[in-house]
mmCIF file of C-alpha atoms and ligand atoms in Angstrom:
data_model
loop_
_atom_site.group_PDB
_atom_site.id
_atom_site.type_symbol
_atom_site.label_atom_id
_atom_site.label_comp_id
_atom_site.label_asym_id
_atom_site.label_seq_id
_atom_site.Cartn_x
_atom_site.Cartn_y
_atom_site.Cartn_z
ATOM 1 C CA UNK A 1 79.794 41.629 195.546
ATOM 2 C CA UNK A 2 81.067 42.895 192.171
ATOM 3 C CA UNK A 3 80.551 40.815 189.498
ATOM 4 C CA UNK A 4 84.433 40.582 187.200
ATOM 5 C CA UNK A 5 82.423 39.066 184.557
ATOM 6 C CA UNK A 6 81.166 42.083 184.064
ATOM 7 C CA UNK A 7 84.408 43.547 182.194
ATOM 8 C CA UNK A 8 84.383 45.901 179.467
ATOM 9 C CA UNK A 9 86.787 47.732 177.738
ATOM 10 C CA UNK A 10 85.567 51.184 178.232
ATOM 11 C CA UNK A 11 88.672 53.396 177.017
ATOM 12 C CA UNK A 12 92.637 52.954 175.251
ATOM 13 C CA UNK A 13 93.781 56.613 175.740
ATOM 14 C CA UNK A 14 96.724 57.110 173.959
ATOM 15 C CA UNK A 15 96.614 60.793 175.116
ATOM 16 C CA UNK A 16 96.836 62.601 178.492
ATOM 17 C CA UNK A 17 93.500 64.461 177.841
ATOM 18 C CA UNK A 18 91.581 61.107 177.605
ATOM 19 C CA UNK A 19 92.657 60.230 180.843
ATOM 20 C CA UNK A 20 89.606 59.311 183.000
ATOM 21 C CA UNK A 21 88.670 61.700 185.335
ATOM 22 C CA UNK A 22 85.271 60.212 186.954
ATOM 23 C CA UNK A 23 84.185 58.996 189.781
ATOM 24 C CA UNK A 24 84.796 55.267 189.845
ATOM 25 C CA UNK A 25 87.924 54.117 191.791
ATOM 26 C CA UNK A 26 90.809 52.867 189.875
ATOM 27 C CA UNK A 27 93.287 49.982 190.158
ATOM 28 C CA UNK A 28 96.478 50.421 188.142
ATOM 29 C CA UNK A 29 98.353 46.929 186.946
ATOM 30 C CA UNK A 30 101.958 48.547 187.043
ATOM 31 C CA UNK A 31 105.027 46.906 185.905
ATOM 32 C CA UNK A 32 107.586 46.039 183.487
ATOM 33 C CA UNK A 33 106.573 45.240 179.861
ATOM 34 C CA UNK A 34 106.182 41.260 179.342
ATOM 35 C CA UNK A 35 105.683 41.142 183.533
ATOM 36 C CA UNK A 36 102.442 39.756 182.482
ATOM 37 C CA UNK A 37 99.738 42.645 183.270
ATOM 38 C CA UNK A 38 97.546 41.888 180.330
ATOM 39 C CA UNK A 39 97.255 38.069 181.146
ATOM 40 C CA UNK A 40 96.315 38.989 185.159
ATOM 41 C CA UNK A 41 93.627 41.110 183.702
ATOM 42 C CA UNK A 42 92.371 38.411 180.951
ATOM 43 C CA UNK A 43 92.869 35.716 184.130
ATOM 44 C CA UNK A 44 91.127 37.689 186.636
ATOM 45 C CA UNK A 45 87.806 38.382 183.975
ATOM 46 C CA UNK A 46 87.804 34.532 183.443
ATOM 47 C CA UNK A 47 88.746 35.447 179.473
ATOM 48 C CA UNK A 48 90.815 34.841 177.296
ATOM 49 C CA UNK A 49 91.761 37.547 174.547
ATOM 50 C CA UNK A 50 89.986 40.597 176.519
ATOM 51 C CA UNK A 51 93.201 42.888 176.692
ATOM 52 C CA UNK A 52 96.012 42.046 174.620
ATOM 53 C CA UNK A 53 98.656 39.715 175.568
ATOM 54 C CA UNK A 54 101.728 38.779 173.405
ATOM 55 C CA UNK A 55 105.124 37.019 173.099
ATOM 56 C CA UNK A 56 106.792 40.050 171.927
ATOM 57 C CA UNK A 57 107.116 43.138 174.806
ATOM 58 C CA UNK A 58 106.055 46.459 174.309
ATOM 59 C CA UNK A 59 102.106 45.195 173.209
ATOM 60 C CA UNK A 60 99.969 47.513 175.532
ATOM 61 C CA UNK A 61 101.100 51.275 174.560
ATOM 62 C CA UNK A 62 97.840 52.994 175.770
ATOM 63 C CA UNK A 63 96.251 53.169 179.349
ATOM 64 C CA UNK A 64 93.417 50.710 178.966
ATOM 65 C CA UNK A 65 90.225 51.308 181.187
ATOM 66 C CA UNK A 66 88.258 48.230 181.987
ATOM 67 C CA UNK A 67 85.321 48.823 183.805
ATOM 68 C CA UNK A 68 84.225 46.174 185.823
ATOM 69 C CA UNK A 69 80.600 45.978 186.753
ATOM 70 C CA UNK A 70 79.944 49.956 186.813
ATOM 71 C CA UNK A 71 81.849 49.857 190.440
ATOM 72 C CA UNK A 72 85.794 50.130 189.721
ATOM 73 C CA UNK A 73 87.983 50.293 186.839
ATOM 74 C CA UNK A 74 91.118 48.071 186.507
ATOM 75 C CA UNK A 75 93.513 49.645 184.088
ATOM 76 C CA UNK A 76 96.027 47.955 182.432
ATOM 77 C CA UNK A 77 99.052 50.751 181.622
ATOM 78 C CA UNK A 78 102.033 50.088 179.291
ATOM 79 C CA UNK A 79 105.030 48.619 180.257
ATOM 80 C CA UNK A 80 107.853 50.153 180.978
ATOM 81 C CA UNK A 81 112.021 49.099 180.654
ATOM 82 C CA UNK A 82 111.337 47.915 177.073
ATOM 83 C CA UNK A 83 114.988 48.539 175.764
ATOM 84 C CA UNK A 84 113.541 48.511 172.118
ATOM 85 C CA UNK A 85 111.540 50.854 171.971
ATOM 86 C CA UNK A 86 112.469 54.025 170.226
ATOM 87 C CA UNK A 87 113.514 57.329 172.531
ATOM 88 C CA UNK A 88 110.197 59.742 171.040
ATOM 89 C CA UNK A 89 108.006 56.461 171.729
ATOM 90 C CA UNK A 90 109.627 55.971 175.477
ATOM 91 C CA UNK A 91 109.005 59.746 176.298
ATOM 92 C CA UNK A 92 105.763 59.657 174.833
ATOM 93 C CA UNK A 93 105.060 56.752 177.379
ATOM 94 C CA UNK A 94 106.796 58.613 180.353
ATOM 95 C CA UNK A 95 104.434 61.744 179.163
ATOM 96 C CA UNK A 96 101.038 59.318 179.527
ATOM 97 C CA UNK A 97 102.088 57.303 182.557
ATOM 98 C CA UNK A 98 102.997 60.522 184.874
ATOM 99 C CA UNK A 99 100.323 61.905 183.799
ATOM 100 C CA UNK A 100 98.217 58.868 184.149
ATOM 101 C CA UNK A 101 99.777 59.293 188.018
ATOM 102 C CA UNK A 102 99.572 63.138 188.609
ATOM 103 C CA UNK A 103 96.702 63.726 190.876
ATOM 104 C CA UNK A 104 94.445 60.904 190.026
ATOM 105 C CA UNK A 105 92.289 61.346 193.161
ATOM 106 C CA UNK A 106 90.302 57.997 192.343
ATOM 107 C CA UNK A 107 93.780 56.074 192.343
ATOM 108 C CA UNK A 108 92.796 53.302 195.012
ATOM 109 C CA UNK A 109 95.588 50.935 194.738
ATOM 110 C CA UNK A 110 98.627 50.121 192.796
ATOM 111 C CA UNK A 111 99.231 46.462 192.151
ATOM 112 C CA UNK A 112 103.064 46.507 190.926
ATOM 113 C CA UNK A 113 103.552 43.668 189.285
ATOM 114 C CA UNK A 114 107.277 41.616 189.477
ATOM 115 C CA UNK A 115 108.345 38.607 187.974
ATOM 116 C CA UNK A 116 109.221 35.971 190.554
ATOM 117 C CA UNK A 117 111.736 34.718 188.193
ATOM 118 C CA UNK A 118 113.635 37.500 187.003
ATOM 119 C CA UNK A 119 113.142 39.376 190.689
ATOM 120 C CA UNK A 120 113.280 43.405 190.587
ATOM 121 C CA UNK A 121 114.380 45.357 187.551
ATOM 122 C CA UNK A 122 116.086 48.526 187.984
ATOM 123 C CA UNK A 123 113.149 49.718 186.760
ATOM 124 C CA UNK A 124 110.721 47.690 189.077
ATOM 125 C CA UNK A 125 113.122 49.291 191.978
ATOM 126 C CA UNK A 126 112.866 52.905 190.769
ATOM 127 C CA UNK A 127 109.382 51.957 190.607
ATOM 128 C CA UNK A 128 108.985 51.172 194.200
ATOM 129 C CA UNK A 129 111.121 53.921 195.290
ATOM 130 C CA UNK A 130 108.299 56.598 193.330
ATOM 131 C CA UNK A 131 105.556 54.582 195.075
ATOM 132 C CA UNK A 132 106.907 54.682 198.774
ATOM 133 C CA UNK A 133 107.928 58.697 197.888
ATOM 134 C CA UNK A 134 104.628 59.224 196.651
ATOM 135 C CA UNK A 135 102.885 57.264 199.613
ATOM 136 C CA UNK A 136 100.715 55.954 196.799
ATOM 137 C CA UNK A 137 98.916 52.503 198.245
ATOM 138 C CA UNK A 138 100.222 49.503 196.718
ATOM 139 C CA UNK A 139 100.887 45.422 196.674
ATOM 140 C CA UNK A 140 102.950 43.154 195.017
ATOM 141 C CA UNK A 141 101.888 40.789 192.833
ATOM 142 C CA UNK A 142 104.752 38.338 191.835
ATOM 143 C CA UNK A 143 104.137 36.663 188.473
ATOM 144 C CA UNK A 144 105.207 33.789 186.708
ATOM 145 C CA UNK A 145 105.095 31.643 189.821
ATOM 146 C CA UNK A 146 104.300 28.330 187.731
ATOM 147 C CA UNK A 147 108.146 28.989 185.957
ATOM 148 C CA UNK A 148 109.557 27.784 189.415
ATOM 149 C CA UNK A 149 110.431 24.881 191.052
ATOM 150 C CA UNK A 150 109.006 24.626 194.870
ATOM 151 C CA UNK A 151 112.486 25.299 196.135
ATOM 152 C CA UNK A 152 112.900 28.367 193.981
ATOM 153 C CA UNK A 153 109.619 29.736 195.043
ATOM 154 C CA UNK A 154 110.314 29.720 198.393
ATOM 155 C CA UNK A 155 113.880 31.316 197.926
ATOM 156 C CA UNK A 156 112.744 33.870 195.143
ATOM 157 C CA UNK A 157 109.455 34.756 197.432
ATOM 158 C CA UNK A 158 111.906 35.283 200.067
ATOM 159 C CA UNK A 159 114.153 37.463 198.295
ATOM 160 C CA UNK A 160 111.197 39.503 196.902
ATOM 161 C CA UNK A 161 110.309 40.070 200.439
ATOM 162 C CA UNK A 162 113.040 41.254 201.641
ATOM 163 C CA UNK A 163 113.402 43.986 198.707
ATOM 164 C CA UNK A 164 110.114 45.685 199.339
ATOM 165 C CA UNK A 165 110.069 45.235 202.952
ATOM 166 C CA UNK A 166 107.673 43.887 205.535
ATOM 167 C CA UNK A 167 105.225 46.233 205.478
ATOM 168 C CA UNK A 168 104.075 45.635 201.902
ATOM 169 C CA UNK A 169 102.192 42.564 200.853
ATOM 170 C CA UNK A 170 103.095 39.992 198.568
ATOM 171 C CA UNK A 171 101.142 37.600 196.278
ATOM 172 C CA UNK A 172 102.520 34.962 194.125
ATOM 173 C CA UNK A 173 100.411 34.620 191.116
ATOM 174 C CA UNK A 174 100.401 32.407 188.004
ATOM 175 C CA UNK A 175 97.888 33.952 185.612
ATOM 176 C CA UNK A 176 98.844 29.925 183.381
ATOM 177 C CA UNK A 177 97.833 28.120 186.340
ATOM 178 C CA UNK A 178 95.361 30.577 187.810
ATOM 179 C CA UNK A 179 97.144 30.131 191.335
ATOM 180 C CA UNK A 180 97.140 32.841 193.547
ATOM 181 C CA UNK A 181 94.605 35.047 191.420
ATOM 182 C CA UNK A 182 91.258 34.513 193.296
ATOM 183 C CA UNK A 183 93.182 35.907 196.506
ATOM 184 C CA UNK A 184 93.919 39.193 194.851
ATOM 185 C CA UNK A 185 90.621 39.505 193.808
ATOM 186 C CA UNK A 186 89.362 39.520 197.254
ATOM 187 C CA UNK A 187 91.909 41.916 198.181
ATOM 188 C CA UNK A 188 90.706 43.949 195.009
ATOM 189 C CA UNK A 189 87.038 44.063 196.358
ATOM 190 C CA UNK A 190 88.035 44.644 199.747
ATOM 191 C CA UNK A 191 89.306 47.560 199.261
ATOM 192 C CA UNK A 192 86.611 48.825 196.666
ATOM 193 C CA UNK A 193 84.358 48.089 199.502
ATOM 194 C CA UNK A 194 85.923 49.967 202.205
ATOM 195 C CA UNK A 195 85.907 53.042 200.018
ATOM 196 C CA UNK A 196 82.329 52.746 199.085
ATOM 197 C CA UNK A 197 81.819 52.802 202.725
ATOM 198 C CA UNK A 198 80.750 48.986 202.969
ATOM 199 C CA UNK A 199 81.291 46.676 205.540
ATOM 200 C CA UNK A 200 82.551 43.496 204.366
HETATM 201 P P1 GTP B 301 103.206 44.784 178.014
HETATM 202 O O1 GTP B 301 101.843 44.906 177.453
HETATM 203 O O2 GTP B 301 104.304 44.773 177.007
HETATM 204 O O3 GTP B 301 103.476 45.808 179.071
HETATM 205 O O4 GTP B 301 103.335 43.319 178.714
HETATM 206 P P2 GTP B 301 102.370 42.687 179.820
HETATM 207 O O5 GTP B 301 102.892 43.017 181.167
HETATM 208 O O6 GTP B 301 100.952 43.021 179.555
HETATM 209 O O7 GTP B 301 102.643 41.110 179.618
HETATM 210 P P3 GTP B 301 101.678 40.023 178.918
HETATM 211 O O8 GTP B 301 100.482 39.773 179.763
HETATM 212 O O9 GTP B 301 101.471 40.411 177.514
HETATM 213 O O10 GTP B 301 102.578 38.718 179.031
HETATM 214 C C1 GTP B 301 103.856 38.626 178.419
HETATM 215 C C2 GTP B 301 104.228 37.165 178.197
HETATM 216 O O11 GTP B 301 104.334 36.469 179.455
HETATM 217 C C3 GTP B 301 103.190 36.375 177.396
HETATM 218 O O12 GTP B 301 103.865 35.502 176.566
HETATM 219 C C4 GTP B 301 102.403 35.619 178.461
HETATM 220 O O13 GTP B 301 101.827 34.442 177.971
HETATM 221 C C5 GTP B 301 103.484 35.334 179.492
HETATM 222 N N1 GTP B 301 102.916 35.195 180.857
HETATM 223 C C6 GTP B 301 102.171 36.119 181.514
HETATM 224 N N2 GTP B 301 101.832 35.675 182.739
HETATM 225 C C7 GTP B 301 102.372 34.448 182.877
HETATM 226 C C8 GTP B 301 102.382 33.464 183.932
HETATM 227 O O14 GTP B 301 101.816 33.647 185.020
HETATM 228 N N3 GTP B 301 103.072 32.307 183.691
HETATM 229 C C9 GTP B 301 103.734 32.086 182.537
HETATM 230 N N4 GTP B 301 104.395 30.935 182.411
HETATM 231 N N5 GTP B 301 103.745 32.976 181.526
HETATM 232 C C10 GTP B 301 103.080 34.141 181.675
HETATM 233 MG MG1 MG B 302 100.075 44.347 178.243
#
């Protein structure tokens, strides 16, 4: 059992030589900025304010490292598709988040986060495309879930589906209403568990 109370932020690196390089495995909250990344984290921790969530897109600029009971890190990276943002400050994030990509050994999973409402970006897509390339492990979170009706759930969750294909799970989350959240979790420790070599 790992205990997600247990949460601290351990590192912002705003640079590619403060990547961590250690031997903790690593879960990467990938996705579009405003896709809600930070609030999963703050959801999944049980607090509140522990990485920074905001109205306004383009919050999280640094790859945050939050260890989580000395046995994985989750890391929250910047968003990406902000339209805003200025050209030096969007290569300076395409510098840190390939980097953040390039041989990290300890990269266990991806969770690419997509917003149920909006579906796929262009970005989110190109996204996909690097991750099935790359034959990097990953699952789908789909966020927002408490913005839709029942009927639009089903028909957005559908959709989703049928974008990134069978063979890659989905989870509808609502880091408002909690839904959904606990079941990632499990998935989360599942697979730090089978790489620690436990059974269970
Ligand atoms: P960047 O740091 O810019 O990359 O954004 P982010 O992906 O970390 O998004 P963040 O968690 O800051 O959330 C963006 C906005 O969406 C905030 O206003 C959140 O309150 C809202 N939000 C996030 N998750 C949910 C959700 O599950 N339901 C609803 N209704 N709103 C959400
Ligand atoms: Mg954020």
């Amino acid at each position: 059992m790992i205990n997600k109370q247990k949460i601290t932020l351990t590192l912002s690196a705003g640079r590619k030589d403060q990547l961590i390089r250690d031997n903790l495995p690593q879960i990467a909250f990938s996705g579009r900025s405003n896709v809600g990344k930070s609030s999963l984290l703050n959801r999944l921790a049980g607090r509140k304010k522990l990485a920074r969530v905001s109205a306004e897109p383009g919050k999280t600029i640094t790859v945050n490292y939050f260890n989580i009971d000395s046995q994985l890190y989750l890391v929250d990276l910047p968003g990406y598709g902000f339209a805003k943002r200025r050209l030096d400050e969007k290569k300076k994030w395409s510098d840190l988040t390939n980097a953040y990509f390039q041989n990290n050994e300890k990269l266990l999973m991806v969770l690419q986060l997509i917003d149920i409402k909006t579906g796929p970006s262009a970005d989110d897509e190109m996204m996909l495309d690097w991750l099935n390339a790359t034959g990097t492990p990953y699952v789908v979170a789909a966020t927002k879930w408490d913005k839709l009706n029942k009927t639009n759930q089903q028909k957005n969750l559908a959709a989703l589906r049928e974008t990134v294909g069978e063979e890659t799970p989905v989870f509808p989350i609502s880091s408002l209403t909690g839904e959904g959240v606990e079941i990632l979790w499990n998935l989360i420790e599942k697979s730090v568990a089978a790489v620690n070599g436990v059974s269970g």
